[in-house]
CSV table of C-alpha atoms in Angstrom, one decimal:
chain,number,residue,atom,x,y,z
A,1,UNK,CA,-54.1,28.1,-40.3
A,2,UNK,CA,-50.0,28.2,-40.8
A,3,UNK,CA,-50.8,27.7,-44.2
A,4,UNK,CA,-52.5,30.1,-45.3
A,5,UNK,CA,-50.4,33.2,-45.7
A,6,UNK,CA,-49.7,36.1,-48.2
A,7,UNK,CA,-47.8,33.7,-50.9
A,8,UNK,CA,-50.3,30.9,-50.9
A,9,UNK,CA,-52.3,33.2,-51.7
A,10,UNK,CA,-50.4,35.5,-54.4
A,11,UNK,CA,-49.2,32.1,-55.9
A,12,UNK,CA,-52.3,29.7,-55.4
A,13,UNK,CA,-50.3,26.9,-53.9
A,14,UNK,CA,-51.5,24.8,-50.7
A,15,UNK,CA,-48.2,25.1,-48.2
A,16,UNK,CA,-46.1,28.0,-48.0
A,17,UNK,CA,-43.1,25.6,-48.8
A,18,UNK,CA,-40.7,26.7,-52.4
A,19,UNK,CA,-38.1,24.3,-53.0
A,20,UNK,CA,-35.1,25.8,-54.2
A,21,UNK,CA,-34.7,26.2,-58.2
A,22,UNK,CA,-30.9,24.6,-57.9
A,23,UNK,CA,-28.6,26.2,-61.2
A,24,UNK,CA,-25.7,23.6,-63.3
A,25,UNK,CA,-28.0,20.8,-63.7
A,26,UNK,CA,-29.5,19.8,-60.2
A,27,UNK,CA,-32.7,20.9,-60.7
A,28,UNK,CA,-35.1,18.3,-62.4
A,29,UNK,CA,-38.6,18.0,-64.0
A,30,UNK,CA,-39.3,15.3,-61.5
A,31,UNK,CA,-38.5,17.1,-58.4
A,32,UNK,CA,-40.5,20.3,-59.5
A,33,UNK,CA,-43.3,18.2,-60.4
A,34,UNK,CA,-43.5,16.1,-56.8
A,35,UNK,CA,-43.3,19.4,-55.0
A,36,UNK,CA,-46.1,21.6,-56.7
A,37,UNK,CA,-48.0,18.3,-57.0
A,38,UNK,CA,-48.0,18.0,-52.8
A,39,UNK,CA,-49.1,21.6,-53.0
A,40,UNK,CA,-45.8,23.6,-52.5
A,41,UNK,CA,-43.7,25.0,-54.9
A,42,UNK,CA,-41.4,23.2,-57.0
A,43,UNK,CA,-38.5,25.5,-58.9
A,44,UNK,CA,-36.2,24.8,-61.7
A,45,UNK,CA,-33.2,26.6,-61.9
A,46,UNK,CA,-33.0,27.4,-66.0
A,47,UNK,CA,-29.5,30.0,-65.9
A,48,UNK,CA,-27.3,27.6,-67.5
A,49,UNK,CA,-29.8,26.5,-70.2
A,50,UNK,CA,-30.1,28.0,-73.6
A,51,UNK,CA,-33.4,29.5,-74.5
A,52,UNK,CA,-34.4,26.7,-76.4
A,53,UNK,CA,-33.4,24.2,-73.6
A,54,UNK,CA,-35.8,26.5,-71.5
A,55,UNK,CA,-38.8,26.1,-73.8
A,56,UNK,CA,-38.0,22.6,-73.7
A,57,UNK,CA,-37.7,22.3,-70.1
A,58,UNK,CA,-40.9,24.4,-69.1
A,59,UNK,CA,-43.1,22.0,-71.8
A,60,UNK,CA,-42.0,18.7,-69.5
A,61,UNK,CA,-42.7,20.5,-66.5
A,62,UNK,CA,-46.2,21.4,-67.9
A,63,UNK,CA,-46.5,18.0,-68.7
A,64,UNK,CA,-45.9,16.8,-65.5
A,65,UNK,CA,-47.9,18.8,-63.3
A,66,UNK,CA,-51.1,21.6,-64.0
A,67,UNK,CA,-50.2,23.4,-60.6
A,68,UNK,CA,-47.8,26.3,-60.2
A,69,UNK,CA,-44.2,26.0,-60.5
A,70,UNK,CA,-41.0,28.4,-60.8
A,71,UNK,CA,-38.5,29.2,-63.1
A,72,UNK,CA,-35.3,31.0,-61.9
A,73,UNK,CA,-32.3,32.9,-63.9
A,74,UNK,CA,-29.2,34.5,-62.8
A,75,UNK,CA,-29.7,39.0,-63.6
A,76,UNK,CA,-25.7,38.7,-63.4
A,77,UNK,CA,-23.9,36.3,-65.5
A,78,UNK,CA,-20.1,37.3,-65.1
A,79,UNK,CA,-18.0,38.8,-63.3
A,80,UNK,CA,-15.2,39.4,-66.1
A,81,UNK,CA,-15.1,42.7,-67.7
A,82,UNK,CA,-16.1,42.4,-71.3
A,83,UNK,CA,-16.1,38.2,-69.8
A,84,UNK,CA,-12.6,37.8,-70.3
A,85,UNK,CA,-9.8,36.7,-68.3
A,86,UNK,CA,-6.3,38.3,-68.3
A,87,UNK,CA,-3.3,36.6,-69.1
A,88,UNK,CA,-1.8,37.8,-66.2
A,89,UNK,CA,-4.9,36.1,-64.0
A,90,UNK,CA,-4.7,32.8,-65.8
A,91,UNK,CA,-0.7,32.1,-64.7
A,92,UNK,CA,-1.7,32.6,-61.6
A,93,UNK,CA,-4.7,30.6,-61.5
A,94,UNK,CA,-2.4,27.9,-63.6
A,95,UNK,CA,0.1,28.3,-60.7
A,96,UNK,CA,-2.6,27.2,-58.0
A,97,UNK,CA,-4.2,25.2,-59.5
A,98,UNK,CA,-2.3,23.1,-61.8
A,99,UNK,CA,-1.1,20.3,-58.6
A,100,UNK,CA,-4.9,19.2,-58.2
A,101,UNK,CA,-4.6,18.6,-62.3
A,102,UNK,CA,-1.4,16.6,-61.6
A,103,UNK,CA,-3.1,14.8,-59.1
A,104,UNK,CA,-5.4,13.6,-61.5
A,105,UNK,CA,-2.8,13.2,-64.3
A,106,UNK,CA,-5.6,15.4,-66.7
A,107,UNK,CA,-3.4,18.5,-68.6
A,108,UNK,CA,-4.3,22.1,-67.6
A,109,UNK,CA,-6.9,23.9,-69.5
A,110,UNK,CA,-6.4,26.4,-71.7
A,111,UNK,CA,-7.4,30.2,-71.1
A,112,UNK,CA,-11.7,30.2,-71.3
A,113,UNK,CA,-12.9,31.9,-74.1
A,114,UNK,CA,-14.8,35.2,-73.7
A,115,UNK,CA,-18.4,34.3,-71.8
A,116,UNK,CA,-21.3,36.2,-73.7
A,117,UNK,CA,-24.2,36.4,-71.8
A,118,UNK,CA,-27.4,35.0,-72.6
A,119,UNK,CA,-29.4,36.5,-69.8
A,120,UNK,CA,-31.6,39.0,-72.2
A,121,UNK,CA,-32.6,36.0,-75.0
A,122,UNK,CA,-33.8,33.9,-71.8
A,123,UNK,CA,-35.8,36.4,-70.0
A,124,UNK,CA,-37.6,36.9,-73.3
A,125,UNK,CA,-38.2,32.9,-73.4
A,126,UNK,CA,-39.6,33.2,-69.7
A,127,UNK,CA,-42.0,36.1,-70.8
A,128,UNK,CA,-43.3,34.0,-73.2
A,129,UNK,CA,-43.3,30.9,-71.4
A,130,UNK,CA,-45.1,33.0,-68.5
A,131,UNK,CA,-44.1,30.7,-65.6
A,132,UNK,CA,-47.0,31.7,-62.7
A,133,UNK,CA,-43.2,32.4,-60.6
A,134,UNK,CA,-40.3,33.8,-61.8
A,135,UNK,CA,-37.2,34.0,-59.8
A,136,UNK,CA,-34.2,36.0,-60.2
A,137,UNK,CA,-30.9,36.5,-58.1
A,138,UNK,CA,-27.7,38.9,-58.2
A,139,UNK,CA,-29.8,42.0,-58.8
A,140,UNK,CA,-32.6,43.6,-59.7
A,141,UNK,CA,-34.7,43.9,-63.4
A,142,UNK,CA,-35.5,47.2,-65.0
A,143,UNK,CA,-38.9,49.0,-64.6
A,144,UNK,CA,-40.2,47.4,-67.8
A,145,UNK,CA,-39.6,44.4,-67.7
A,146,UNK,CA,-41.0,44.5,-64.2
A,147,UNK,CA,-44.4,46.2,-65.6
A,148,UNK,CA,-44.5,43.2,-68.3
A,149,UNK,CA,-44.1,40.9,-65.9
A,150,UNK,CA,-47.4,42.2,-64.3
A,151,UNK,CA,-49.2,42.4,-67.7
A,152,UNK,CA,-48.6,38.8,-68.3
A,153,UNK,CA,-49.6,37.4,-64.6
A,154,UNK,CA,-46.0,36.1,-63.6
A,155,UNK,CA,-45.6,36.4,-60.3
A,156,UNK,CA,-41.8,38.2,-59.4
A,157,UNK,CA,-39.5,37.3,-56.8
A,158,UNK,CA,-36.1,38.6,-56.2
A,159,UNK,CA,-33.2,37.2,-53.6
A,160,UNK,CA,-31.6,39.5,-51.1
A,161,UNK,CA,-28.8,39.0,-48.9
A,162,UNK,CA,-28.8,41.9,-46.8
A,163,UNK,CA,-31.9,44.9,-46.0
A,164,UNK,CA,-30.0,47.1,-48.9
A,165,UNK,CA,-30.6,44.4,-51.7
A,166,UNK,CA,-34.4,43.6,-50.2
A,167,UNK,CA,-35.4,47.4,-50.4
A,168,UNK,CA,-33.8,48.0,-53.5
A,169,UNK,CA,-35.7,45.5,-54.8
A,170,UNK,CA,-39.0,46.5,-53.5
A,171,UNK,CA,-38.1,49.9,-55.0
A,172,UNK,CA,-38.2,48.0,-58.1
A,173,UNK,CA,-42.0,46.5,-57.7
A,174,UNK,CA,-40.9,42.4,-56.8
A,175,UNK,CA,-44.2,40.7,-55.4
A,176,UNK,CA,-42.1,38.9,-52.9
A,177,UNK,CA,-38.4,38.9,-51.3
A,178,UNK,CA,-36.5,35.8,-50.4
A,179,UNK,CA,-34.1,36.5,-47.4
A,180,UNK,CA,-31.2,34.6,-48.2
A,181,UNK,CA,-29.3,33.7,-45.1
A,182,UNK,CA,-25.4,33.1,-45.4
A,183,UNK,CA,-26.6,29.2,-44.2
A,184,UNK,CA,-27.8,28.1,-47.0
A,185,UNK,CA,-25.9,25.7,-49.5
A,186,UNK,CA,-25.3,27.1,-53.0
A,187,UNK,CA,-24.2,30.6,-54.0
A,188,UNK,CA,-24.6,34.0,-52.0
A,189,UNK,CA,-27.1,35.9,-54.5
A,190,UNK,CA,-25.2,39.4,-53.2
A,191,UNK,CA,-25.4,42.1,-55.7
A,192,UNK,CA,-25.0,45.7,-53.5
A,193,UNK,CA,-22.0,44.6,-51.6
A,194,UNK,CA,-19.4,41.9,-51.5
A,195,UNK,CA,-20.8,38.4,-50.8
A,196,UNK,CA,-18.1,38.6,-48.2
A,197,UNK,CA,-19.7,41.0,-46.4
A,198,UNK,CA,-23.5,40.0,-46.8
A,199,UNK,CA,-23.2,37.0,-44.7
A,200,UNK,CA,-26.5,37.7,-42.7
A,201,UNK,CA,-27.9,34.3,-41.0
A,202,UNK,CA,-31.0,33.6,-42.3
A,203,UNK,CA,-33.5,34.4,-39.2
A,204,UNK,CA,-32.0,37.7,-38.3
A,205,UNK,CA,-31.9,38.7,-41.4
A,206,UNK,CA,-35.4,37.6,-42.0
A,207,UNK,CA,-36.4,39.7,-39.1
A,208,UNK,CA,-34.8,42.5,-40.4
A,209,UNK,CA,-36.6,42.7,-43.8
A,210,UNK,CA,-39.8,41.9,-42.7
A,211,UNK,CA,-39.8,45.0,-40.2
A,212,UNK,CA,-38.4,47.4,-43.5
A,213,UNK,CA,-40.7,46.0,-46.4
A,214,UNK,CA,-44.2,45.6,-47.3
A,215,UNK,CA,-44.1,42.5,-49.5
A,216,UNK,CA,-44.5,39.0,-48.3
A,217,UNK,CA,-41.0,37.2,-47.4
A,218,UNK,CA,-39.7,33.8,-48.0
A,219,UNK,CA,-37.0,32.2,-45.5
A,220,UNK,CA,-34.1,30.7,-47.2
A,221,UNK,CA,-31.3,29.1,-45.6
A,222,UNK,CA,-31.0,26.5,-42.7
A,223,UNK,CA,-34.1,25.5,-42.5
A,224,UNK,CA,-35.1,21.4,-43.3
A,225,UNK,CA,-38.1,20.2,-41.5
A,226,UNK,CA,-41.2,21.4,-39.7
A,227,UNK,CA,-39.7,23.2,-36.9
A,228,UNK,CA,-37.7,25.6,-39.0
A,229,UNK,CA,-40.8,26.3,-41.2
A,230,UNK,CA,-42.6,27.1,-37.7
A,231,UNK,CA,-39.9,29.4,-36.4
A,232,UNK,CA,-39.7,31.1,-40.0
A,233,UNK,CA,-43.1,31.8,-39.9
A,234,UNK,CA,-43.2,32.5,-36.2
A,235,UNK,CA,-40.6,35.6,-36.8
A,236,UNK,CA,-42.4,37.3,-39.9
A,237,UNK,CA,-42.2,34.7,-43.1
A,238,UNK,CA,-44.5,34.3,-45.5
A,239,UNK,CA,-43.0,31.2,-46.6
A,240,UNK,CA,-39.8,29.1,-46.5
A,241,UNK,CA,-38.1,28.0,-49.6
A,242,UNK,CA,-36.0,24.5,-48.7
A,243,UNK,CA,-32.9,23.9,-50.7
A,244,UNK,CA,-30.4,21.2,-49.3
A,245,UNK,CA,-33.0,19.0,-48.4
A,246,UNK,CA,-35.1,18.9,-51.6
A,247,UNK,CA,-31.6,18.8,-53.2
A,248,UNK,CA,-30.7,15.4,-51.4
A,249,UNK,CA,-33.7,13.5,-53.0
A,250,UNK,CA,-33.0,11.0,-55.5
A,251,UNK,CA,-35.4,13.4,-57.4
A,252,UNK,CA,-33.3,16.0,-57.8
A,253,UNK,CA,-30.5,16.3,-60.6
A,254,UNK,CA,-27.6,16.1,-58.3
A,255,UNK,CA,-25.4,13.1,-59.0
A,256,UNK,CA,-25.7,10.0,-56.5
A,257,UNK,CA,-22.3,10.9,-55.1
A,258,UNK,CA,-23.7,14.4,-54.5
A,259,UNK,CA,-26.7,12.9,-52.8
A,260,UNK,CA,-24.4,10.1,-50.9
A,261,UNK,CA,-21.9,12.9,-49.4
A,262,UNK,CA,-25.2,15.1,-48.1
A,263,UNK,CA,-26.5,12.3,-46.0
A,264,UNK,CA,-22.6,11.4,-45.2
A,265,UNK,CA,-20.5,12.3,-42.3
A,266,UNK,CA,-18.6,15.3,-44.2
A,267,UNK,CA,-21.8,17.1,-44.5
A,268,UNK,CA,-21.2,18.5,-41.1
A,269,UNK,CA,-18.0,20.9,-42.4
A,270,UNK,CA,-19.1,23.4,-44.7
A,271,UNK,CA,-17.3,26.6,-46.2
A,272,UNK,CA,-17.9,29.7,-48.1
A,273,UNK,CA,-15.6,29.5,-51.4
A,274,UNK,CA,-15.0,30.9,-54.6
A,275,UNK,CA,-12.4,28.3,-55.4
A,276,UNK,CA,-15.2,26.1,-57.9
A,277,UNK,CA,-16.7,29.0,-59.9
A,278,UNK,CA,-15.3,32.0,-59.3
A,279,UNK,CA,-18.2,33.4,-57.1
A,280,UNK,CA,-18.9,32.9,-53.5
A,281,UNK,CA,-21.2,29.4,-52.1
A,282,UNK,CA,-21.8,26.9,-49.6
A,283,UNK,CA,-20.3,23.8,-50.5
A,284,UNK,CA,-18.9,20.5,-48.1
A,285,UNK,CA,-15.1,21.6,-47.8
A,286,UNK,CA,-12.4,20.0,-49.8
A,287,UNK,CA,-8.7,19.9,-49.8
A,288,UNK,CA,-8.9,22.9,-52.4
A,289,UNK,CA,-10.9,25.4,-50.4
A,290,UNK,CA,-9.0,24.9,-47.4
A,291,UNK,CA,-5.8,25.3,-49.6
A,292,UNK,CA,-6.8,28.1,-51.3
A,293,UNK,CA,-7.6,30.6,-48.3
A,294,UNK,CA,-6.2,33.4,-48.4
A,295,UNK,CA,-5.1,32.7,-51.8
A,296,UNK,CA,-8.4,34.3,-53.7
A,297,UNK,CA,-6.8,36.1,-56.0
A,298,UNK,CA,-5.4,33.2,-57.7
A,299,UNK,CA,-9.0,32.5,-58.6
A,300,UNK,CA,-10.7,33.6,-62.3
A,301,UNK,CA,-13.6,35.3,-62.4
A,302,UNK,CA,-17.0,34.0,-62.6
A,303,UNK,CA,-17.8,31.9,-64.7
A,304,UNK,CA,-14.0,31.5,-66.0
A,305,UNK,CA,-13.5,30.0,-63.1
A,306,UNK,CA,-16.3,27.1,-63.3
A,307,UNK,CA,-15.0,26.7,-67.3
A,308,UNK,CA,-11.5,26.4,-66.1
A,309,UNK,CA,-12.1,23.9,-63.2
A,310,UNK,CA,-15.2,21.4,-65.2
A,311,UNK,CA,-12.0,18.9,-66.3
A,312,UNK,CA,-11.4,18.4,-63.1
A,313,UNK,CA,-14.4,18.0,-61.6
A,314,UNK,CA,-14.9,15.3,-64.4
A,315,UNK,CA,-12.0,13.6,-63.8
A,316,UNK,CA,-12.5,13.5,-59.6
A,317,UNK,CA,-15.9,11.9,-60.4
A,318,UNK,CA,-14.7,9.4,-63.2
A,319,UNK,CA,-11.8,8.3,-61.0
A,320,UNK,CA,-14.4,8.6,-58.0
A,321,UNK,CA,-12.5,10.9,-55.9
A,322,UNK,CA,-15.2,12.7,-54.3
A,323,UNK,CA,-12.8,15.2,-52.1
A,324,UNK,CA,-11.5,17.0,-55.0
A,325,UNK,CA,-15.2,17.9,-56.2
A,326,UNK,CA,-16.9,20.5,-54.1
A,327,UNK,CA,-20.6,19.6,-53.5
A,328,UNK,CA,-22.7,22.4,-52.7
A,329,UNK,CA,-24.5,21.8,-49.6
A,330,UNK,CA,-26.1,24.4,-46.6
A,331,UNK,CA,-25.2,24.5,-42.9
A,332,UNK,CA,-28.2,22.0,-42.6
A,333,UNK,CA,-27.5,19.2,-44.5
A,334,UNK,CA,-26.7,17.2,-40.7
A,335,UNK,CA,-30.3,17.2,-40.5
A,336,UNK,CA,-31.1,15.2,-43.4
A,337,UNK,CA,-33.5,12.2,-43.3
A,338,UNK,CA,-35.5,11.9,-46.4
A,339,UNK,CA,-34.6,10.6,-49.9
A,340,UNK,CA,-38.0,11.3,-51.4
A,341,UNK,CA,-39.2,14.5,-51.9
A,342,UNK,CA,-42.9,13.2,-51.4
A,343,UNK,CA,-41.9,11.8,-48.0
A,344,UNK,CA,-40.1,15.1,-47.4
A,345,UNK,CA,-42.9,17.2,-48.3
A,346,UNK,CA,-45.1,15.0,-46.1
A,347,UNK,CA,-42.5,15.6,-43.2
A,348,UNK,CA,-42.5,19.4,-43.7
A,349,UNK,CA,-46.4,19.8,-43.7
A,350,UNK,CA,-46.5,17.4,-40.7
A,351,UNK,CA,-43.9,18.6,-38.5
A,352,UNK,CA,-45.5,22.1,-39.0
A,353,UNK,CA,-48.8,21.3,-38.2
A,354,UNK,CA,-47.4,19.4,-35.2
A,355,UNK,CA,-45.6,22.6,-34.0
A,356,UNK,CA,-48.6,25.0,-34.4
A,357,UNK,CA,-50.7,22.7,-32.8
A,358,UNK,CA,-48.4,22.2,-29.6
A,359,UNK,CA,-48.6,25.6,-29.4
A,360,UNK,CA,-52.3,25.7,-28.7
């Protein structure tokens, strides 16, 4: 059977179907809950959370379902050296910038304070917490932390965008490797090369790991329904993990005009930007990505950048101008049919079934 393959059985879930832990408030106990409870696997993404908020979190999740779940953090927080921003790189970001503020009639924002990470305090939460999956992106985790992880039964799984990143982080003893393919909505997870240049599509690059490493594989990017879950399968997966879809449910934490432009016409442009936070992701274009092409230096680092531009992105959604807000979103989101993630999941694990079974 399709479904029973290397991660069902290292995680003890029924489908072979992760929904993507989504970071900045979009992921929600509700949509982790419907998806383990159908027998995938939900995720929540916890990097912006404190560690408390984290505790908190994981105790509703608990509450809400017995069967595995995910919790996902970010290895890299910043981007800034020492997580400041220079003077000289805030005029210019104030100089491209500041007409989208006008537009709004909101003042500038001051230079960000200094980011201090938090990434050590919430792994120790996690280790604690001892999620039966934890998920990590932009880089790897150190030998020991790696051998607690084992002690403690939490199943590791790192993100790679290119076979570099997914061997390195076999080297450093992950049970399982998502292939991240530059399709997918959300940020590029690259952390051994410029996300620039590890802009892999998701089934070659799929292909690629799978011939190179010995642990299972997850698909990630561009796929939303049955027939992608097949063909990931088909060319080496051990599983797919679904973001833009599960994303677009009125379960997830995206805001109903997040959810409203997925399923909208718009969906169907997408771009690669680091005009909204200072890193590279998939988002539905807006005025300000186009604009700022060619333009990137004018752009803080992350996450300067996402402190800098959060007025704004307040003030487009209060004054309900959705084109000025930049909506992360994959290749995929065309696709889109479901609202629910239980009629979703039902969808996935149909369509699949209906694929293998032509096949016979």
């Amino acid at each position: 059977m399709w479904n029973d393959t290397k991660i069902t059985r290292l995680i003890g879930i029924d489908y072979p179907i992760l929904q993507g832990p989504f970071g900045g408030n979009l992921s929600s106990v509700e949509l982790v809950a419907a998806v383990s409870n159908m027998g995938g696997l939900g995720g929540y993404g916890a990097y912006t959370l404190s560690p408390d908020e984290i505790i908190g979190i994981d105790s509703k999740i608990k509450a809400a379902t017995g069967k595995p779940y995910n919790l996902n953090l970010w290895v890299s927080e910043t981007d800034a050296p020492g997580g400041l921003a220079t003077d000289e790189q805030y005029e210019r970001a104030k100089k491209a910038f500041s007409p989208y503020f006008e537009e709004l009639n909101i003042p500038f924002p001051e230079k960000p304070a200094p980011f201090k990470t938090r990434f050590e305090n919430q792994l120790a939460v996690v280790l604690d917490i001892r999620p039966k999956v934890f998920s990590f992106v932009f880089g790897t985790l150190p030998a020991d932390v790696m051998e607690e992880c084992k002690k403690r039964g939490i199943v590791t799984v790192g993100a790679a965008t290119t076979l570099d990143e997914a061997m390195a982080l076999e080297r450093s003893g992950v049970d399982a490797i998502i292939a991240s393919g530059f399709e997918a909505g959300g940020h590029r997870p690259s952390f051994m090369a410029s996300a620039e240049s590890s802009t892999t599509g998701t089934f070659v690059l799929l292909q690629l790991i799978s011939e190179k490493v010995k642990v299972p594989v997850i698909a990630a990017g561009g796929i939303a329904d049955g027939k992608g879950i097949a063909a990931a399968l088909t060319l080496g997966a051990d599983a797919a993990q679904i973001g833009t879809a599960f994303l677009a449910c009125n379960e997830s934490g995206a805001l109903p005009a997040h959810r409203e432009m997925l399923f909208s016409d718009k969906a169907k442009y997408t771009t690669l930007s680091r005009a909204y936070t200072g890193r590279l992701g998939r988002g539905i274009s807006t005025p300000i990505t186009k604009n700022l092409v060619g333009n990137e230096q004018s752009i803080l680092p992350f996450p300067l950048q996402t402190t800098l531009i959060s007025s704004l992105r307040k003030a487009a959604i209060e004054q309900q101008k959705s084109d000025m807000v930049f909506f992360w979103g994959g290749q995929i989101a065309p696709l889109l049919k479901h609202k629910k993630a239980s009629a979703l999941m039902r969808s996935l694990v149909e369509g699949t079934n209906a694929h293998f079974d032509a096949m016979r």
